[in-house]
Structures are given as structure tokens and as C-alpha cells.
PDB file of C-alpha atoms in Angstrom:
ATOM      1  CA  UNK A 169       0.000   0.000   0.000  1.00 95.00           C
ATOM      2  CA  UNK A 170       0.852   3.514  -1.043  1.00 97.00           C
ATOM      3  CA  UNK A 171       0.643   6.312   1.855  1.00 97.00           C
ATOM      4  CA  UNK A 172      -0.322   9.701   0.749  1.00 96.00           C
ATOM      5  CA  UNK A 173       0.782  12.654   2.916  1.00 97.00           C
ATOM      6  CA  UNK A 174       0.453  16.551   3.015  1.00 96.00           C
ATOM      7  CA  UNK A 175       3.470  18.017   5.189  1.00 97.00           C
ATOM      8  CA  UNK A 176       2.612  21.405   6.596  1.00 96.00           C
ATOM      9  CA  UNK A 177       5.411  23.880   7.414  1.00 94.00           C
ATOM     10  CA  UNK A 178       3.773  25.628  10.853  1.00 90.00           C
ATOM     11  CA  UNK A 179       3.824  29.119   9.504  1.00 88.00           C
ATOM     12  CA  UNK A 180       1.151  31.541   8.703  1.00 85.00           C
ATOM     13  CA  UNK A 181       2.001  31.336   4.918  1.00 87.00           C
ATOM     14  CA  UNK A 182       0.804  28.180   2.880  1.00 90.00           C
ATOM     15  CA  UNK A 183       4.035  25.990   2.578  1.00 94.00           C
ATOM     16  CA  UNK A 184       3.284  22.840   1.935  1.00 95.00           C
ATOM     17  CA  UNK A 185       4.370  19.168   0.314  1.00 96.00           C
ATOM     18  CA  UNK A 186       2.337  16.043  -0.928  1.00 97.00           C
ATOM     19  CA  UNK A 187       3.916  13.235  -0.778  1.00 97.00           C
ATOM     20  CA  UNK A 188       3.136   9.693  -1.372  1.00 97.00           C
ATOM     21  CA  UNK A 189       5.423   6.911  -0.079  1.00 98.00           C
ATOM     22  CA  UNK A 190       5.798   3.115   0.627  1.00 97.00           C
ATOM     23  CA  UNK A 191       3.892   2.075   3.970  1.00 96.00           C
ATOM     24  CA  UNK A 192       6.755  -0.043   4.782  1.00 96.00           C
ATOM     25  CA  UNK A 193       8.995   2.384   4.453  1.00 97.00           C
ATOM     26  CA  UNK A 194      10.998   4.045   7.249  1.00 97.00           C
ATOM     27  CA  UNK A 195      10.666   7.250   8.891  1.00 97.00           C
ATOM     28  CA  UNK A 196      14.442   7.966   7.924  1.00 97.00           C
ATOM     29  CA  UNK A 197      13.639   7.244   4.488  1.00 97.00           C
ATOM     30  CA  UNK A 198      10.520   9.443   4.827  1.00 98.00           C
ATOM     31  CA  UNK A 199      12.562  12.021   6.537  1.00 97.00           C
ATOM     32  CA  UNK A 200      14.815  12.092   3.486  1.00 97.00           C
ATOM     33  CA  UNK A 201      12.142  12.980   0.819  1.00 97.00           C
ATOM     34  CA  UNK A 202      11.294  15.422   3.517  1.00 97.00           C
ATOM     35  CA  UNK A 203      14.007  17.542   3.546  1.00 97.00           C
ATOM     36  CA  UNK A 204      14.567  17.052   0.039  1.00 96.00           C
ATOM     37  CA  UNK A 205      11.333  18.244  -1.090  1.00 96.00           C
ATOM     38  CA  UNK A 206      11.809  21.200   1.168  1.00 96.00           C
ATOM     39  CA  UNK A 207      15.247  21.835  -0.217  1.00 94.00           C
ATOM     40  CA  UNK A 208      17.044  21.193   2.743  1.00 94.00           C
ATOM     41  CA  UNK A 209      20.426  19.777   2.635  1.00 92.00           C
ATOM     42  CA  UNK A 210      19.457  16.798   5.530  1.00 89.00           C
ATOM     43  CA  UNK A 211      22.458  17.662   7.692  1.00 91.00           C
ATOM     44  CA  UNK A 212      20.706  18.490  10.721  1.00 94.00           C
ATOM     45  CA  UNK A 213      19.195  16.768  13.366  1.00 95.00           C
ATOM     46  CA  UNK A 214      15.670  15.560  13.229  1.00 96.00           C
ATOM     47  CA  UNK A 215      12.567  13.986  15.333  1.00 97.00           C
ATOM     48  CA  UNK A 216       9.307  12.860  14.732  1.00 97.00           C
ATOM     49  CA  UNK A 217       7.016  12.787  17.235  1.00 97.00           C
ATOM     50  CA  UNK A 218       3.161  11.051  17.692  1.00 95.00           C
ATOM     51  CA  UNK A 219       0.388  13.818  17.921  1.00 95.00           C
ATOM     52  CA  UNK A 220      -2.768  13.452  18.582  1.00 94.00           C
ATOM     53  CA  UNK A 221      -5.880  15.359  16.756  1.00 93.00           C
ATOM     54  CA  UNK A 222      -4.907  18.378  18.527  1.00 94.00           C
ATOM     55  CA  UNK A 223      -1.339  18.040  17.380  1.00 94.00           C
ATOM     56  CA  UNK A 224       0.217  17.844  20.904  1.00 95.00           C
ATOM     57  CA  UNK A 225       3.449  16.103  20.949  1.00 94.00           C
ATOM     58  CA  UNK A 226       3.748  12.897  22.152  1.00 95.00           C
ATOM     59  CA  UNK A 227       6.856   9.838  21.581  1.00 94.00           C
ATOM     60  CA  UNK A 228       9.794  10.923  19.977  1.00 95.00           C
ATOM     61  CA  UNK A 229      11.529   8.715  17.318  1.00 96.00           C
ATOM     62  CA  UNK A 230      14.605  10.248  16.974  1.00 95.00           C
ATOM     63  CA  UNK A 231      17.355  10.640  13.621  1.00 94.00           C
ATOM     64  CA  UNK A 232      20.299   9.609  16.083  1.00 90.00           C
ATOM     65  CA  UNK A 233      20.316   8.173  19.304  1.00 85.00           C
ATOM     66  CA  UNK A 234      21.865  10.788  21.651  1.00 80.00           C
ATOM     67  CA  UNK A 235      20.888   9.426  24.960  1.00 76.00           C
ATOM     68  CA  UNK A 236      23.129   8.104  27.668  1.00 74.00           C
ATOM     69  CA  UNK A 237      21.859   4.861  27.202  1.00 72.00           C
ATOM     70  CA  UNK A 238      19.592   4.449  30.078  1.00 74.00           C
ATOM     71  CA  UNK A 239      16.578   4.700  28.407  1.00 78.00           C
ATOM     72  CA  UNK A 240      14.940   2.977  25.015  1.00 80.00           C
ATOM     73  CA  UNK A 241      14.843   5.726  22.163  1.00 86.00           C
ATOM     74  CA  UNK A 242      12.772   4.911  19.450  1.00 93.00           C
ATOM     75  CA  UNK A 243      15.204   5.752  15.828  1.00 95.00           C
ATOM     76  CA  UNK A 244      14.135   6.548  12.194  1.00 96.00           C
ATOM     77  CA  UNK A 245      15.942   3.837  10.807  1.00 96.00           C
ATOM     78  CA  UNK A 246      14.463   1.004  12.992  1.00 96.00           C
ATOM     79  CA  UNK A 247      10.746   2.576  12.819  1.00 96.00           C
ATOM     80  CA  UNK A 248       8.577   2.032  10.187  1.00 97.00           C
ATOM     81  CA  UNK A 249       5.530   3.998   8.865  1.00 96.00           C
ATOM     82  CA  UNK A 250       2.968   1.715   9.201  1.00 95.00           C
ATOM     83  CA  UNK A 251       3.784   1.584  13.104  1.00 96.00           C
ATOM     84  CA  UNK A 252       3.400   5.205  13.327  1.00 95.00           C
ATOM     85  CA  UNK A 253       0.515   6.430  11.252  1.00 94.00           C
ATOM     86  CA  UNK A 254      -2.578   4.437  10.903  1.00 91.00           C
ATOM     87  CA  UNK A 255      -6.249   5.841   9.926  1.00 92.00           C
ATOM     88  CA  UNK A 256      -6.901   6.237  13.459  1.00 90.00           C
ATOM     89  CA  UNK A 257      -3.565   7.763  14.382  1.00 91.00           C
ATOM     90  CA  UNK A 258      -3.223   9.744  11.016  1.00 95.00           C
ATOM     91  CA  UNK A 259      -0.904  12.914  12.356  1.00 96.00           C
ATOM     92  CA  UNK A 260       2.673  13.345  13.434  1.00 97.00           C
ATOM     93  CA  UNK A 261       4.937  16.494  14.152  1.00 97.00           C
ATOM     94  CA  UNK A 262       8.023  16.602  12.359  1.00 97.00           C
ATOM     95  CA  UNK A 263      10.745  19.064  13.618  1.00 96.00           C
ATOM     96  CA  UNK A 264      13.968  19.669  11.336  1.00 96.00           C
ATOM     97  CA  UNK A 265      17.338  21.374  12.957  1.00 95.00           C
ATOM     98  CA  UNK A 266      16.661  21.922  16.093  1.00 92.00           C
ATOM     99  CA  UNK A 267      18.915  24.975  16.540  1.00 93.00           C
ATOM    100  CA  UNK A 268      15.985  26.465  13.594  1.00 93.00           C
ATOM    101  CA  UNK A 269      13.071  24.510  14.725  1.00 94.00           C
ATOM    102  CA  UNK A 270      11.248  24.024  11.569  1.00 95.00           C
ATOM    103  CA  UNK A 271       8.465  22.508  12.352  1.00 96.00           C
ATOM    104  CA  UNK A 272       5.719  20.728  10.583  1.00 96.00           C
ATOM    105  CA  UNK A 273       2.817  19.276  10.875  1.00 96.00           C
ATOM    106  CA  UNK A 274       2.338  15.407   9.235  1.00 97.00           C
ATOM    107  CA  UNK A 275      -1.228  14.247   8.490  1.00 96.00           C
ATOM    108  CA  UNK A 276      -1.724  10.791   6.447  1.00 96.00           C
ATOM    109  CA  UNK A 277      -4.054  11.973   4.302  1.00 95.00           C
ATOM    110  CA  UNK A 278      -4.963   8.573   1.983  1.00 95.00           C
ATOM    111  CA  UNK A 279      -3.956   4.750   1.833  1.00 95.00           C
ATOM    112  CA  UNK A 280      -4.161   3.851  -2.058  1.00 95.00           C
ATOM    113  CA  UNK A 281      -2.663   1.141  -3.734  1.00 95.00           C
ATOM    114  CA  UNK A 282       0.228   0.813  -6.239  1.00 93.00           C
ATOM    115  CA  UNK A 283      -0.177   2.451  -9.265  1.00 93.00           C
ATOM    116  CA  UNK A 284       2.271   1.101 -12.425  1.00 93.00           C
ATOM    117  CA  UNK A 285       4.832   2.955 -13.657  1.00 93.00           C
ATOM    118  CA  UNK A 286       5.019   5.430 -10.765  1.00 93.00           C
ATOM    119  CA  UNK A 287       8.643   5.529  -8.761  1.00 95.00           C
ATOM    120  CA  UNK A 288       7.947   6.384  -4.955  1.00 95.00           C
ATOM    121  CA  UNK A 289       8.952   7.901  -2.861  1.00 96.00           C
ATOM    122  CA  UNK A 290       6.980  10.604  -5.003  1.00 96.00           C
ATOM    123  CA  UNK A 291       6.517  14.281  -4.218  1.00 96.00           C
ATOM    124  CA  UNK A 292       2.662  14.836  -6.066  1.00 95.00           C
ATOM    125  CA  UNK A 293       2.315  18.357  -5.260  1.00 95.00           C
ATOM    126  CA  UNK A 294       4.060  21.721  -4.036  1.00 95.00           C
ATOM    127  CA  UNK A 295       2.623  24.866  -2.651  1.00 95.00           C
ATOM    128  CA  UNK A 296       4.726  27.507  -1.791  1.00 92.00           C
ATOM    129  CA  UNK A 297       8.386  28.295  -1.265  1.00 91.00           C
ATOM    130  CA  UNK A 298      10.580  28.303   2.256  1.00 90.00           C
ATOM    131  CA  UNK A 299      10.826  31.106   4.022  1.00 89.00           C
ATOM    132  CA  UNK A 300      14.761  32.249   4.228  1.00 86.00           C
ATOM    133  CA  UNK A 301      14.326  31.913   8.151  1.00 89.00           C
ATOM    134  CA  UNK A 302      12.362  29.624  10.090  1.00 88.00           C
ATOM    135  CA  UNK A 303       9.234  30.982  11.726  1.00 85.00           C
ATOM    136  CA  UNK A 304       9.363  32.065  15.224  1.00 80.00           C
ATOM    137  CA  UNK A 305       7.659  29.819  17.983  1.00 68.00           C
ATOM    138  CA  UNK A 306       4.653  31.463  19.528  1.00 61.00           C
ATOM    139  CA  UNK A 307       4.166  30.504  23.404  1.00 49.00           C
ATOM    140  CA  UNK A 308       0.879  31.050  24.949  1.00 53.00           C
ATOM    141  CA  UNK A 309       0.435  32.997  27.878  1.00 50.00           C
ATOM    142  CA  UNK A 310      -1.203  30.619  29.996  1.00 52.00           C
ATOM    143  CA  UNK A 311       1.930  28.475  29.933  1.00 48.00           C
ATOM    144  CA  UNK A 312       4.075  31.422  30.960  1.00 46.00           C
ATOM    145  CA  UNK A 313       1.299  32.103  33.765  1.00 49.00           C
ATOM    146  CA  UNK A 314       0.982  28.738  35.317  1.00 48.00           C
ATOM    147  CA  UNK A 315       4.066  30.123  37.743  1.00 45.00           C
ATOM    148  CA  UNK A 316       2.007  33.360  38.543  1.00 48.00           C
ATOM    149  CA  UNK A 317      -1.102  31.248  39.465  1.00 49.00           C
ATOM    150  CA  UNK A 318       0.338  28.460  41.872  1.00 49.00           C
ATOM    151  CA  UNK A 319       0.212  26.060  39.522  1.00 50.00           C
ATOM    152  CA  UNK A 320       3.831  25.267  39.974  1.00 49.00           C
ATOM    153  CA  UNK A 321       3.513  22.576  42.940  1.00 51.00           C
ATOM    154  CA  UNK A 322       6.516  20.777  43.130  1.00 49.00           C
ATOM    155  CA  UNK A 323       8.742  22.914  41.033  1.00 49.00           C
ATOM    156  CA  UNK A 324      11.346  24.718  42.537  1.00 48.00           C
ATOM    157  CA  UNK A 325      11.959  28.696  43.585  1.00 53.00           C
ATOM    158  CA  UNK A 326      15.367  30.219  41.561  1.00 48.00           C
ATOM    159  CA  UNK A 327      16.732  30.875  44.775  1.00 53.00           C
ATOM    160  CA  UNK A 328      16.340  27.354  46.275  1.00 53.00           C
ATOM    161  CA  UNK A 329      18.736  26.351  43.477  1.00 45.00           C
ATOM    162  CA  UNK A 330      21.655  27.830  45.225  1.00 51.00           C
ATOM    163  CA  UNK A 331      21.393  25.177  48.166  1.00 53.00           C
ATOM    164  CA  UNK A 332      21.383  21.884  46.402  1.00 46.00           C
ATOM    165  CA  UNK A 333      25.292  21.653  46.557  1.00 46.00           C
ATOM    166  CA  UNK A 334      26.498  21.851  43.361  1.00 46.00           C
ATOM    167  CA  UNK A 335      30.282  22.305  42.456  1.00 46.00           C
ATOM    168  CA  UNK A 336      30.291  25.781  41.059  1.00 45.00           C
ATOM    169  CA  UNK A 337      32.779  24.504  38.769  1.00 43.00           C
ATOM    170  CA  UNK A 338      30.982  21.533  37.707  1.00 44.00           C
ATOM    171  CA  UNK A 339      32.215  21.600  33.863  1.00 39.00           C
TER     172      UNK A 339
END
């Protein structure tokens, strides 16, 4: 089966990419026609992560593993899409160079079969061009307020910081 995808840049301008690919094909793989569609040179880091219908993030399924080993880390190259995006679980969040954060937002738009004669990975369609910088994040103010309101049980004060003990010259 053939998975048919429209990848969002999260901007205000239409930027977008549809592009149909294997189902058994892996999310490095699909992170490759990614950034090639896009025009980005790959280079960077990458993550996907699950979202739900309101795209919040969930899992992360990382490009490399960079973790110190004590816990799993799902990778690109061992993940495949069919374990990732069904018809129930259609969207993902895909963010490319983290020092940029470009961000975008993966829906599995169709499941079709095979058609002859067709190579895929296969970008069908392109709408607009990449901004020269990535778009800034927007935060909402209710997270920045959940400090102001109490809502940080359990969290530490700045100033408590200074007696947990820590070598000043720790680096």
C-alpha cells in the first residue's frame, strides 16, 4: 500500500508538500524525501514525534540516538511507517534542525494502492516556497502564567537552586 501525505510547514504562509510513499517504508527514508522536497540539505538533526488530533506532541523517534543509554529511544531507521501512522492515528509532528526549529505538521491523508509505472517515494504536489528563516515559535500565555497562578507545585523557587550543593565549577 501507497501512503499519501500533506506536510505542513507551521507558519502563517501556505508551505506545503504532498507526498506519497511506501507504507513499509521508514521514517528515515521518509525524513529524506522530507528535507529534500523542502530543499534542505538533511544535515541536521531531526525527530518525529506522535500527535494526537490536537497536534500535541507525544513519543519521539529520533534521527540519532543521543541518549546516555539508560533509556529505550525509538530511531528513524528502525521505525517504520505503518507503526506510526494508521487511519486512526493519522498525524505526526516533524521538527527539522533543532537549533531552527522548523516545524511541521504530518497528516496521512490517503492509503491507495500501487499504481504502475510510478517511482515512490513521489513528491505529487508543491505549494509555496521556504521562508529564508524559520518561523518564530509562539508561546501562549497561559503556559508562561501557570508560575504566577500556583500552579507550579513541586517545582522549585530560583533561589532554592543555590542550596542543592552543586560544584560551582561543575564543567
Amino acid at each position: 500500500m501507497i501512503y499519501r501525505f500533506r506536510i505542513i510547514l507551521d507558519t502563517e504562509e501556505d508551505v506545503f508538500r504532498d507526498i506519497e510513499i511506501e507504507q513499509d517504508a521508514t521514517l528515515e527514508q521518509f525524513h529524506n524525501v522530507i528535507t529534500q522536497s523542502f530543499g534542505f540539505d538533511g544535515t541536521e538533526m531531526a525527530s518525529f514525534y506522535s500527535s494526537d488530533d490536537q497536534w500535541n506532541q507525544g513519543e519521539e523517534i529520533s534521527l540519532f540516538d543521543m541518549s546516555d543509554g539508560s533509556q529505550p529511544v525509538k530511531l528513524m531507521n528502525e521505525t517504520l511507517l505503518e507503526d506510526v501512522a494508521t487511519e486512526a492515528s493519522p498525524k505526526l509532528i516533524y521538527v527539522y534542525d533543532f537549533l531552527n526549529m522548523w516545524t511541521f505538521l504530518v497528516e496521512l491523508a490517503e492509503i491507495a494502492e500501487y499504481e504502475n509505472g510510478r517511482t515512490y517515494p513521489n513528491v505529487m504536489y508543491t505549494h509555496g516556497q521556504l521562508p529564508d528563516e524559520a518561523p518564530d515559535k509562539e508561546f501562549k500565555a497561559d503556559d508562561l502564567n501557570d508560575f504566577d497562578e500556583g500552579q507550579n507545585e513541586g517545582h522549585m523557587d530560583l533561589d532554592e537552586y543555590e542550596d542543592l550543593g552543586f560544584d560551582e565549577n561543575w564543567n
